Amino acid sequence: MNTVLVSLLVNSGIPLVLGATLYAAPSPALNAHAVPFGVRVPPDKADAPEVSEQRRRYRALLLPATLVVTVAALVIGAVLDTVAVGGVAALVLCVIAAALWLSAHRALARAKERGDWYKHVRQGVVTDTSLRTDPVRLPWVWTIPSLMVILVTAVAGAIVHPRLPETMALPERTSSGTVYREITTTFWTVFSPVFAQILLTAVVIGTLAAVLRARADLDVSRPRSSAARHRRYLGLTARCLLGIAALLNLMLLGLSGMMWSDNRTGAVLSLVIGGPLLASVAATVPLIRNGPGGFDGSDEGTGLVPRDDDRHWYGVGTVYVNADDPAVLVPRRVGIGWTVNLGNLRFLIISAAVLAIAAGATVVCAV
């Protein structure tokens, strides 16, 4: 009965949560207000009838699709007695949402071209040089929780290592549930969670260091207030991501304890994994509520609008390619955060080097 209940919760919960997220995707809280469905428009056209119509159509079609996919996942999951259906349902929903987004993107691009929306506006760009000369600093104090968790994990591993048996049980998720795989007890297997924590923390810090110096997408009509808001958003982003890193490190500490003690209790495993993950999701709420766009009206308008740069964006506004742009990271058009400039030579060289090193390491390990 417990297995059936878990299957029902997973197979219905995954598509419902994902459907709610995709339903909110066109909201200005998750996208730049003047870039609906990945199409750059003048600010006064951000709520034009054509834009509102595409938002209504996207949501009107996605809502019943979510309900149908959820019901189908429940029925099929109950018949097959597996939680794998939830993942398949999520994939189907993503395909449906992508098709609806593509349709809206094309419709707005055609409306923008037919109406010549940029004909009578003054386009411009703005930059804040102080973001380079006096950038937002990485809040190192927020790395302390992650470092403390890593230290606790390392000390605990050093204490229990001599008393561990020859093999340990490592939990793994499969389509039929959680299974445990026996692994040989060595220094590397015992302290693998510590290495994972160190790598995770280093990646987050490195990513933040790049983000804090990434190009800002400032509002050319209100440059002063937009720059101030961008600085606040960068600080909030840094604190949230470092907090999430600490929560994920805490999850790895819990998994380490279960592995070292051979604790295979399902409830404990769910708490160790689910608790930090839910807290991490909650930590993203401030980022969504306080996006990088907008202004407080403290400075006078310039009368300019952001320049039309649609020609550099592909994949309905998700892929940026501009060889003339020196920026490696640029603000995303779809969703919040940043994306890479695939036309930047430095990024391509670094990516090729990383891939070459990874391929070489794989070959060496195989030999």
XYZ file of N, CA and C in Angstrom, residues 8-9 30 38 43 45 56 69-70 86 91 93 99 106-107 115 131 137 155 158 189 217-218 274 280 291 299 308 366:
87
model
N 1.538 6.987 -6.693
C 0.502 7.967 -7.020
C 0.995 9.394 -6.790
N 1.692 9.592 -5.664
C 2.184 10.933 -5.345
C 3.225 11.401 -6.355
N 9.206 36.103 -14.426
C 10.186 35.103 -14.835
C 10.896 35.474 -16.123
N 10.478 35.556 -25.693
C 11.782 35.649 -26.325
C 11.863 36.629 -27.474
N 9.099 48.840 -24.926
C 8.391 48.720 -23.649
C 6.907 49.032 -23.727
N 4.964 48.268 -25.961
C 4.271 47.172 -26.632
C 4.288 45.894 -25.791
N -2.620 34.432 -23.223
C -3.886 33.738 -22.941
C -3.942 32.404 -23.690
N -2.297 14.987 -19.098
C -1.045 14.256 -18.889
C -0.971 13.718 -17.462
N -1.437 14.484 -16.483
C -1.403 14.034 -15.088
C -2.309 12.831 -14.877
N 6.062 9.227 -14.079
C 6.116 10.653 -13.749
C 7.166 11.380 -14.566
N 8.418 14.895 -19.385
C 8.998 15.093 -20.714
C 7.930 15.475 -21.734
N 5.089 16.976 -21.109
C 4.655 18.346 -20.819
C 5.654 19.368 -21.351
N 6.316 23.533 -27.773
C 5.579 23.760 -29.013
C 4.693 25.000 -28.908
N 6.724 32.857 -32.718
C 6.594 33.158 -34.144
C 5.466 34.151 -34.408
N 4.366 34.003 -33.680
C 3.242 34.916 -33.874
C 3.621 36.347 -33.500
N 3.745 45.248 -37.930
C 3.426 46.555 -37.363
C 4.600 47.510 -37.337
N 30.271 48.930 -12.532
C 30.152 47.498 -12.323
C 31.473 46.787 -12.616
N 30.832 42.702 -4.699
C 31.791 41.743 -4.138
C 31.106 40.430 -3.772
N 35.652 15.448 9.210
C 36.024 14.966 10.551
C 35.254 13.693 10.895
N 36.769 10.835 9.029
C 38.049 10.409 9.612
C 37.830 9.579 10.872
N 36.157 5.996 -1.542
C 34.709 5.819 -1.422
C 34.176 6.429 -0.128
N 22.037 43.745 -18.090
C 20.991 44.126 -19.039
C 20.203 45.280 -18.415
N 20.768 46.490 -18.519
C 20.174 47.654 -17.865
C 19.068 48.258 -18.718
N 14.901 15.019 0.670
C 13.779 15.935 0.448
C 13.882 17.243 1.203
N 15.982 24.315 -0.757
C 16.669 24.959 -1.881
C 15.668 25.597 -2.837
N 13.220 40.129 -9.393
C 13.967 39.912 -10.622
C 14.889 41.068 -10.939
N 14.868 58.273 -11.315
C 15.543 59.119 -12.296
C 14.623 59.358 -13.490
N 16.790 46.640 -30.762
C 16.249 45.365 -31.230
C 17.413 44.439 -31.608
N 39.974 4.390 -18.579
C 39.549 3.165 -19.238
C 40.714 2.205 -19.417
